[in-house]
PDB file of C-alpha atoms in Angstrom:
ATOM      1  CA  UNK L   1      40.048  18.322  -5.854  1.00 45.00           C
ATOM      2  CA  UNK L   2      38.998  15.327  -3.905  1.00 49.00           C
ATOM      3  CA  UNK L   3      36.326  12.889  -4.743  1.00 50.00           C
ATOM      4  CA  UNK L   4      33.167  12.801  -2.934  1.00 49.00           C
ATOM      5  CA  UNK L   5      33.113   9.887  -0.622  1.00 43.00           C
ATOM      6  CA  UNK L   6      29.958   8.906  -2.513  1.00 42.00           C
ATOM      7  CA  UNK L   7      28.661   8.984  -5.542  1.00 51.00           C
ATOM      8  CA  UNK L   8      25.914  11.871  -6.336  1.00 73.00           C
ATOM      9  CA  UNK L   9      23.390   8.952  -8.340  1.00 86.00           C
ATOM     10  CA  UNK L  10      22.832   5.846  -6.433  1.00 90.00           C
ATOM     11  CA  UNK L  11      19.793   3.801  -7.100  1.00 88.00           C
ATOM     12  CA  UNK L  12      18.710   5.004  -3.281  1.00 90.00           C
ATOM     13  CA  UNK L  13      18.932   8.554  -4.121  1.00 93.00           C
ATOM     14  CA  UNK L  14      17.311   8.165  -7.658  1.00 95.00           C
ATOM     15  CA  UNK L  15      14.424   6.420  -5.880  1.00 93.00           C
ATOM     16  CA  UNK L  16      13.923   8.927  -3.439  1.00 94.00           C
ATOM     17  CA  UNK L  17      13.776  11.915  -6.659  1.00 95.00           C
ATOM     18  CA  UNK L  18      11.632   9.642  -8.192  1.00 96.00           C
ATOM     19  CA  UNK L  19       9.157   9.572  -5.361  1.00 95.00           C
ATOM     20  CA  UNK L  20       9.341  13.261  -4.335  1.00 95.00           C
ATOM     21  CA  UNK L  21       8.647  14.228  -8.095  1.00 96.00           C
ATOM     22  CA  UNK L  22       5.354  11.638  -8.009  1.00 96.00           C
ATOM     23  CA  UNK L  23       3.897  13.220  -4.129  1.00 93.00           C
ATOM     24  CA  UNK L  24       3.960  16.833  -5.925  1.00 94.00           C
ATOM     25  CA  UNK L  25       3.088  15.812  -9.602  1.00 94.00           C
ATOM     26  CA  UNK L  26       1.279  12.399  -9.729  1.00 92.00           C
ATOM     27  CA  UNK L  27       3.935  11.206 -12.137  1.00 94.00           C
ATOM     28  CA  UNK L  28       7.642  11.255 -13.173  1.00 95.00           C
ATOM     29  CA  UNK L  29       9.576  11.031 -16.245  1.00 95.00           C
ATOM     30  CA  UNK L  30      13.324  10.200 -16.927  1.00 95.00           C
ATOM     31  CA  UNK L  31      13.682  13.802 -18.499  1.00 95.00           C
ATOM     32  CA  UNK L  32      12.183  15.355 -15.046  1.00 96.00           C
ATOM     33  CA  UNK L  33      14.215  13.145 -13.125  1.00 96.00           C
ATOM     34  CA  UNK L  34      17.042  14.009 -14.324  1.00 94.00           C
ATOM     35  CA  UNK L  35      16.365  17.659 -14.490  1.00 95.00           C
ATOM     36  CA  UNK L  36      15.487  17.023 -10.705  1.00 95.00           C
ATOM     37  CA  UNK L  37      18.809  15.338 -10.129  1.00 94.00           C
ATOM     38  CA  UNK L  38      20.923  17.904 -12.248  1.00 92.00           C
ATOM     39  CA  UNK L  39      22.265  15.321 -13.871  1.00 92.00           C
ATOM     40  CA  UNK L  40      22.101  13.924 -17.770  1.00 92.00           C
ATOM     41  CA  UNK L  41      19.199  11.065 -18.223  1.00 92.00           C
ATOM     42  CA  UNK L  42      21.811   8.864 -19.870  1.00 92.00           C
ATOM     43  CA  UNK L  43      23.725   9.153 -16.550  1.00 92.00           C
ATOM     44  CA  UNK L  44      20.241   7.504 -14.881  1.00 93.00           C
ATOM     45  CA  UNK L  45      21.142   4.427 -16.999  1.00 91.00           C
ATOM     46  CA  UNK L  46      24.214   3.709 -15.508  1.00 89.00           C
ATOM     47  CA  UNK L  47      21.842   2.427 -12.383  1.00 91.00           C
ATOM     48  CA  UNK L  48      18.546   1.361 -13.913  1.00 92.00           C
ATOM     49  CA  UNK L  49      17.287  -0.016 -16.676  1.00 91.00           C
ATOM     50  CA  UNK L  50      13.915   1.135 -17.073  1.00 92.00           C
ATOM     51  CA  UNK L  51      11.397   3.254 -15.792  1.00 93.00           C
ATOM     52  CA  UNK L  52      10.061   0.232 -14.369  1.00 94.00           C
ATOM     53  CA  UNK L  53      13.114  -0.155 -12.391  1.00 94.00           C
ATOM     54  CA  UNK L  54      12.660   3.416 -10.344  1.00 95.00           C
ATOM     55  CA  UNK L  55       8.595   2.281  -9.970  1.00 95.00           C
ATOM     56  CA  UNK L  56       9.731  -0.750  -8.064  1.00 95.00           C
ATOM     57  CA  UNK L  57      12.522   1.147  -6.517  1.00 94.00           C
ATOM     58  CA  UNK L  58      10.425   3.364  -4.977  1.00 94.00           C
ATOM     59  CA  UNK L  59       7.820   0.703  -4.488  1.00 94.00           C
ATOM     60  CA  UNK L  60      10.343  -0.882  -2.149  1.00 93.00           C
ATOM     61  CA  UNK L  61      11.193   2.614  -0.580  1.00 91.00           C
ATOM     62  CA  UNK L  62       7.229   2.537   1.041  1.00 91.00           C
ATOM     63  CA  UNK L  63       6.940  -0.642   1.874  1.00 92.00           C
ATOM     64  CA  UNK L  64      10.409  -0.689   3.667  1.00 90.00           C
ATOM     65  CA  UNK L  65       8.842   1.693   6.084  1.00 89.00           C
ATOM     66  CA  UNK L  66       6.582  -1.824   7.359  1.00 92.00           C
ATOM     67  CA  UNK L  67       7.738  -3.248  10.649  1.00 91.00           C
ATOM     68  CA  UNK L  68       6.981  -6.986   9.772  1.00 93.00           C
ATOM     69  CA  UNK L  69       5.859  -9.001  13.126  1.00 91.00           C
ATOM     70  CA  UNK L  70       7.111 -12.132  14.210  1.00 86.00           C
ATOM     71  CA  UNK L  71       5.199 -14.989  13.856  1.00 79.00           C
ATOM     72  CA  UNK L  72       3.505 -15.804  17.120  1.00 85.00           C
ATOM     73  CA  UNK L  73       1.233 -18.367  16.127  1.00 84.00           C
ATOM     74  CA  UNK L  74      -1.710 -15.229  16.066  1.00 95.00           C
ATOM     75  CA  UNK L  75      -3.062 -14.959  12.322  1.00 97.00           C
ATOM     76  CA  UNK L  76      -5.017 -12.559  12.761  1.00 97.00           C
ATOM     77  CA  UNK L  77      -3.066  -9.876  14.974  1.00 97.00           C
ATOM     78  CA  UNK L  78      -0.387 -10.606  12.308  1.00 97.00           C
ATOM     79  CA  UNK L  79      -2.512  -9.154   9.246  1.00 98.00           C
ATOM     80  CA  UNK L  80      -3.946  -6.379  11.096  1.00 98.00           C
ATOM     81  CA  UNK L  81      -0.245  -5.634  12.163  1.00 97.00           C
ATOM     82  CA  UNK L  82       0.807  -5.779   8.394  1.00 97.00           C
ATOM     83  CA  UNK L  83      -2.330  -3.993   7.536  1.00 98.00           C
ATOM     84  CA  UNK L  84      -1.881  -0.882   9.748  1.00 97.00           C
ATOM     85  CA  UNK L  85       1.585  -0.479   9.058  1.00 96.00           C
ATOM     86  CA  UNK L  86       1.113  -0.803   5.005  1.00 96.00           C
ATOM     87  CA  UNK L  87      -1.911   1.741   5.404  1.00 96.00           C
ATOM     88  CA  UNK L  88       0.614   4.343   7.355  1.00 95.00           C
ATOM     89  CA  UNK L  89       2.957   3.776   4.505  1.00 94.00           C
ATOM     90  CA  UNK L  90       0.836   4.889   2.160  1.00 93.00           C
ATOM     91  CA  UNK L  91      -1.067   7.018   3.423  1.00 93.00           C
ATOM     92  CA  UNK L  92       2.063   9.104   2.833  1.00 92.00           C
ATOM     93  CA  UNK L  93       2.687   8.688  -0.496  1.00 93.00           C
ATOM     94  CA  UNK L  94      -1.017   7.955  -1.623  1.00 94.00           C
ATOM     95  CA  UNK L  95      -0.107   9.947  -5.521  1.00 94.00           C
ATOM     96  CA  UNK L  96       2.187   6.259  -5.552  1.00 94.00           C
ATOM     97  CA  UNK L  97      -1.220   3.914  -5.615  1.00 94.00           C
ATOM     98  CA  UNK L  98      -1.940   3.964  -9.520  1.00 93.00           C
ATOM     99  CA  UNK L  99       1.681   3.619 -10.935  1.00 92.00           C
ATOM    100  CA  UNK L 100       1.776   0.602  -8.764  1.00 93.00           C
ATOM    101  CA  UNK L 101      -0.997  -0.787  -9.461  1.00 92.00           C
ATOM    102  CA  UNK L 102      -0.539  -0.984 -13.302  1.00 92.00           C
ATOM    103  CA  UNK L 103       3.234  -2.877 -12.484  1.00 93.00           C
ATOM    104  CA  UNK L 104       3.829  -6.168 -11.629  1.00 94.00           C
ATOM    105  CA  UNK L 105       5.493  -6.551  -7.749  1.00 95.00           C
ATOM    106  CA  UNK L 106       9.118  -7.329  -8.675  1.00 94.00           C
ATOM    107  CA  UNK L 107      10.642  -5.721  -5.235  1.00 94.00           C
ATOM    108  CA  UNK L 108      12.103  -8.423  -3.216  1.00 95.00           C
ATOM    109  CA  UNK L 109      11.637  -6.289   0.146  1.00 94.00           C
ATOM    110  CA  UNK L 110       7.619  -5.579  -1.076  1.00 95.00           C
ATOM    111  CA  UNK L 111       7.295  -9.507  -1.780  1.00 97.00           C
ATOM    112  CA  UNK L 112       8.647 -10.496   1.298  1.00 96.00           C
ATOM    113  CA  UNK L 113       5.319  -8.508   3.107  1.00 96.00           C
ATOM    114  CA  UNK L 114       2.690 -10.670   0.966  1.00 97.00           C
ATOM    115  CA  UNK L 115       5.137 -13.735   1.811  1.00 97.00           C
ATOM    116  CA  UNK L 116       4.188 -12.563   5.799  1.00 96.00           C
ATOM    117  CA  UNK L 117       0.691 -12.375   4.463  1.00 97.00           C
ATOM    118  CA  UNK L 118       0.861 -16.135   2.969  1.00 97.00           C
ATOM    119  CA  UNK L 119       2.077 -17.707   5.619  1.00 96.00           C
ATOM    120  CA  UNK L 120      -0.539 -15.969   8.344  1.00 97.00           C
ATOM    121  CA  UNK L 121      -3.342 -16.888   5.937  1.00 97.00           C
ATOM    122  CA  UNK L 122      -1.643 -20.523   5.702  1.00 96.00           C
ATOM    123  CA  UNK L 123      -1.360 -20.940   9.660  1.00 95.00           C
ATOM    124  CA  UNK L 124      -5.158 -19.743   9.717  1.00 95.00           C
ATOM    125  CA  UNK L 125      -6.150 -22.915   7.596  1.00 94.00           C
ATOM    126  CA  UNK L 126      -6.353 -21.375   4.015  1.00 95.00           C
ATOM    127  CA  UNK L 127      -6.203 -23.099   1.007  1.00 94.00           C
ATOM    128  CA  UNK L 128      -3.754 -21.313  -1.807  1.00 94.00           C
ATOM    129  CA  UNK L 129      -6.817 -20.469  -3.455  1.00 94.00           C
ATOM    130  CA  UNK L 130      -8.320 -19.008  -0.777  1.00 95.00           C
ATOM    131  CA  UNK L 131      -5.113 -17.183   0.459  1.00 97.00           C
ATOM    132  CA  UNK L 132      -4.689 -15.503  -2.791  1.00 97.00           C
ATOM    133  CA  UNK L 133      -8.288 -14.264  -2.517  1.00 97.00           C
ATOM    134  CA  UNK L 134      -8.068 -13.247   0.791  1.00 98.00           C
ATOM    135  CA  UNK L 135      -4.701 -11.048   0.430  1.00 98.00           C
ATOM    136  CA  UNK L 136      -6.385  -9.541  -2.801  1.00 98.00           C
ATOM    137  CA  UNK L 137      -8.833  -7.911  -0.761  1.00 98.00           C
ATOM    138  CA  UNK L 138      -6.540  -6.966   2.108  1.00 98.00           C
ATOM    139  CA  UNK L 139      -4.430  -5.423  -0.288  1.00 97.00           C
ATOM    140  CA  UNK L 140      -7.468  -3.691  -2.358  1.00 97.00           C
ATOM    141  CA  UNK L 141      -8.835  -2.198   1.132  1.00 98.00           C
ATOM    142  CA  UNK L 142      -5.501  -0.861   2.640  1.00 97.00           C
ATOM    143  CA  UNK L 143      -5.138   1.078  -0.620  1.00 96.00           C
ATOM    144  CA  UNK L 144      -8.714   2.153  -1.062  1.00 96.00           C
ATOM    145  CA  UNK L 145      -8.173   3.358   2.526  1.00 96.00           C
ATOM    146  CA  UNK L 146      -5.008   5.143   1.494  1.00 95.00           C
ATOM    147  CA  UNK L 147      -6.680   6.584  -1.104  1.00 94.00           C
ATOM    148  CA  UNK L 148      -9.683   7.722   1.667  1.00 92.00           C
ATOM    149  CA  UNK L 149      -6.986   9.316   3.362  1.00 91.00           C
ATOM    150  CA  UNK L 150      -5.456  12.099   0.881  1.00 89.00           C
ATOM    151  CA  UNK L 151      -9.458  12.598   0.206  1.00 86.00           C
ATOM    152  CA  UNK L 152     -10.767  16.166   0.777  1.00 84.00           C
ATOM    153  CA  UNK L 153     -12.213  16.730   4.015  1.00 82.00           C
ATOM    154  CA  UNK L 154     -15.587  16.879   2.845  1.00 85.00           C
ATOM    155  CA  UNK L 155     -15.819  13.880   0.826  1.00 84.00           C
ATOM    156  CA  UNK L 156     -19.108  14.148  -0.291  1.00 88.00           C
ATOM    157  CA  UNK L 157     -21.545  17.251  -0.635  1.00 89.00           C
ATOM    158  CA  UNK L 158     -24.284  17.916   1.461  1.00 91.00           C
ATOM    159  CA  UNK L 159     -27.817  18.672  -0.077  1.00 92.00           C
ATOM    160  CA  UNK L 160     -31.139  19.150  -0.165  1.00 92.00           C
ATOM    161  CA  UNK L 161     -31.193  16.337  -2.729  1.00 94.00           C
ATOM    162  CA  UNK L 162     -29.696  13.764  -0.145  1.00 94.00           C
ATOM    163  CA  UNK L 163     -31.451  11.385   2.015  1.00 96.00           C
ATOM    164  CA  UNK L 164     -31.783  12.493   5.586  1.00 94.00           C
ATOM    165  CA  UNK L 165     -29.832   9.774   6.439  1.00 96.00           C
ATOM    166  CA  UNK L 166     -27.238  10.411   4.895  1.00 94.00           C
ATOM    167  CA  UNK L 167     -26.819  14.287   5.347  1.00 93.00           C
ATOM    168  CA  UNK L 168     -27.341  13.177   9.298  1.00 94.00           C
ATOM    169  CA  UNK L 169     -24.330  10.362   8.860  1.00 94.00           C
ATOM    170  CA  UNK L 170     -22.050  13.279   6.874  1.00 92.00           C
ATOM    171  CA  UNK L 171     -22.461  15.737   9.666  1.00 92.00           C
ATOM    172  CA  UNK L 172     -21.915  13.130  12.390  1.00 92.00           C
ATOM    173  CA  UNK L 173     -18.724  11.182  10.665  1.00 89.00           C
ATOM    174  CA  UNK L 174     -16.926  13.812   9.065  1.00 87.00           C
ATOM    175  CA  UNK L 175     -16.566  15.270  12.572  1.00 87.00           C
ATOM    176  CA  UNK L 176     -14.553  13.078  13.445  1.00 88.00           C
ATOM    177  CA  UNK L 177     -11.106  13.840  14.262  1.00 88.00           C
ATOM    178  CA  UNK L 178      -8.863  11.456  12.648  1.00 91.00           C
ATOM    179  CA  UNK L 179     -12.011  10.026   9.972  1.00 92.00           C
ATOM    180  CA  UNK L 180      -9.857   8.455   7.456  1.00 92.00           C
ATOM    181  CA  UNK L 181      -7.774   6.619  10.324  1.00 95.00           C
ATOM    182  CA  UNK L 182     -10.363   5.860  11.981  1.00 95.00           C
ATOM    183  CA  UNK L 183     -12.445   4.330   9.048  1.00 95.00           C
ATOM    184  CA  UNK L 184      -9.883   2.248   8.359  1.00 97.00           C
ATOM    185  CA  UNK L 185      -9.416   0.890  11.933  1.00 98.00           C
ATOM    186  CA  UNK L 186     -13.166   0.074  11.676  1.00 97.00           C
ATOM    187  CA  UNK L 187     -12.973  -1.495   8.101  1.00 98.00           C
ATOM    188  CA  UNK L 188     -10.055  -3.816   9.253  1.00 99.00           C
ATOM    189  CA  UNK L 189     -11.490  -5.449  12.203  1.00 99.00           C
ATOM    190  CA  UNK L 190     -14.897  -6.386   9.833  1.00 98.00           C
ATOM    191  CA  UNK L 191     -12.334  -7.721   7.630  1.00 98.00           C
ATOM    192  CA  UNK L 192     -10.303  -9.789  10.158  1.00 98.00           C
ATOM    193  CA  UNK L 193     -13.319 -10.609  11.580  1.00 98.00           C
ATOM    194  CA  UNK L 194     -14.942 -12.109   8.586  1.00 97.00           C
ATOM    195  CA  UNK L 195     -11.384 -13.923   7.631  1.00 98.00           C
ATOM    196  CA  UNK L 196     -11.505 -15.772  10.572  1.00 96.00           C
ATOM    197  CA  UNK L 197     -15.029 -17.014   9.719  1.00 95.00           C
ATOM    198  CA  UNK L 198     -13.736 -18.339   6.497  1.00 93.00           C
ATOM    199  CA  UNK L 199     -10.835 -19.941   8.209  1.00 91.00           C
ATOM    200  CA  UNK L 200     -13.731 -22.037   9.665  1.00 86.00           C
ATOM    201  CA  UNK L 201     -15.728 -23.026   6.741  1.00 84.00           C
ATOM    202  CA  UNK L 202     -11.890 -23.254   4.619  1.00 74.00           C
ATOM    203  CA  UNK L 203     -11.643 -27.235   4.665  1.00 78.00           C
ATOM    204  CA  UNK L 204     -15.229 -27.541   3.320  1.00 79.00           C
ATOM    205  CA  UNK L 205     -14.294 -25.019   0.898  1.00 76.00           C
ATOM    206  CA  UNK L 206     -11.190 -26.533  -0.058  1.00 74.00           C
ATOM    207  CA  UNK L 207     -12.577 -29.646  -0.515  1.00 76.00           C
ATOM    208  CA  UNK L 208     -14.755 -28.545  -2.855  1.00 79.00           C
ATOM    209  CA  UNK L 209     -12.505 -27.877  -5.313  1.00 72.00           C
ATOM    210  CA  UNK L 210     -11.081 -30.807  -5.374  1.00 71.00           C
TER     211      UNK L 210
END
């Protein structure tokens, strides 16, 4: 019998099990994996390590899917570009958010994306200080907004207990078509908008640290 003309486990394919096991159960483990593969989970060591191999496998899996920009000179169209596309990323794979969150970045293709975010922060006049700050909270929001977006439709209940401004804000915004998208579209130009504020007010800042 001839050979296949590629091998059934490569670390590709083993990220890609890995990742449909965690949208439908939240988690994986080498046993399932392997069950999942129909193959042994000694046989899974032959192309990782670790567990935490496959996380950042599949870490670099969803974050592959971002179309990185050029840099253009324009900071701030360059982060929301980043932004959107990391958002659409995970909005897919939103059961992803808290294994990655509890594991150090290690994927070369996820780093490069927060090197994109660096440098736009740096060409907007931040500080390293201040850069790290400021992709902390772009990061926190596009995955809080990820999160928003595998939400139930009705996020919150309406009662007779709630204010009437708030029962009148739930039956207004959960109307709308596309809420979570939208939300997020909203959030991200506050943000952008208040980073280039601090861009302004970053040499005082900066200079107060010294």
């Amino acid at each position: 019998m001839a050979r296949p003309l590629s091998p059934k486990l490569s670390a590709p394919a083993i990220a890609d099990a890995a990742l449909a096991l965690v949208d439908k159960h939240g988690e994986f483990t080498i046993p399932a994996l392997a069950k999942a593969m129909s193959v042994s989970p000694s046989s899974l060591y032959n192309h990782v390590t670790s567990k935490d191999d496959i996380i950042e496998m599949m870490r670099g899996r969803a974050m592959g899917e971002i179309q990185l920009p050029q840099a253009d000179g324009d900071w701030v169209n360059t982060l929301r570009l980043i932004a959107k596309g990391y958002m659409r990323s995970y909005a897919k794979h939103p059961k992803l958010i808290p294994l990655f969150t509890a594991h150090t970045v290690r994927d070369r293709g996820t780093l490069r994306v927060y090197d994109h975010l660096a440098e736009a922060f740096a060409t907007g006049g931040f500080d390293a200080v201040d850069s790290l700050a400021a992709i902390t909270v772009l990061d926190s929001f596009v995955l809080g907004s990820a999160l928003d977006a595998a939400a139930p439709a009705q996020v919150w209940a309406s009662t007779e207990e709630n204010s009437a401004a708030l029962n009148t804000a739930l039956e207004a915004g959960l109307a709308v078509q596309d809420r979570a998208w939208k939300t997020f579209e909203y959030g991200l130009e506050i943000l952008l908008a208040g980073f280039k504020g601090q861009a302004s007010t970053a040499p005082q800042r900066a200079a107060s640290r010294k």
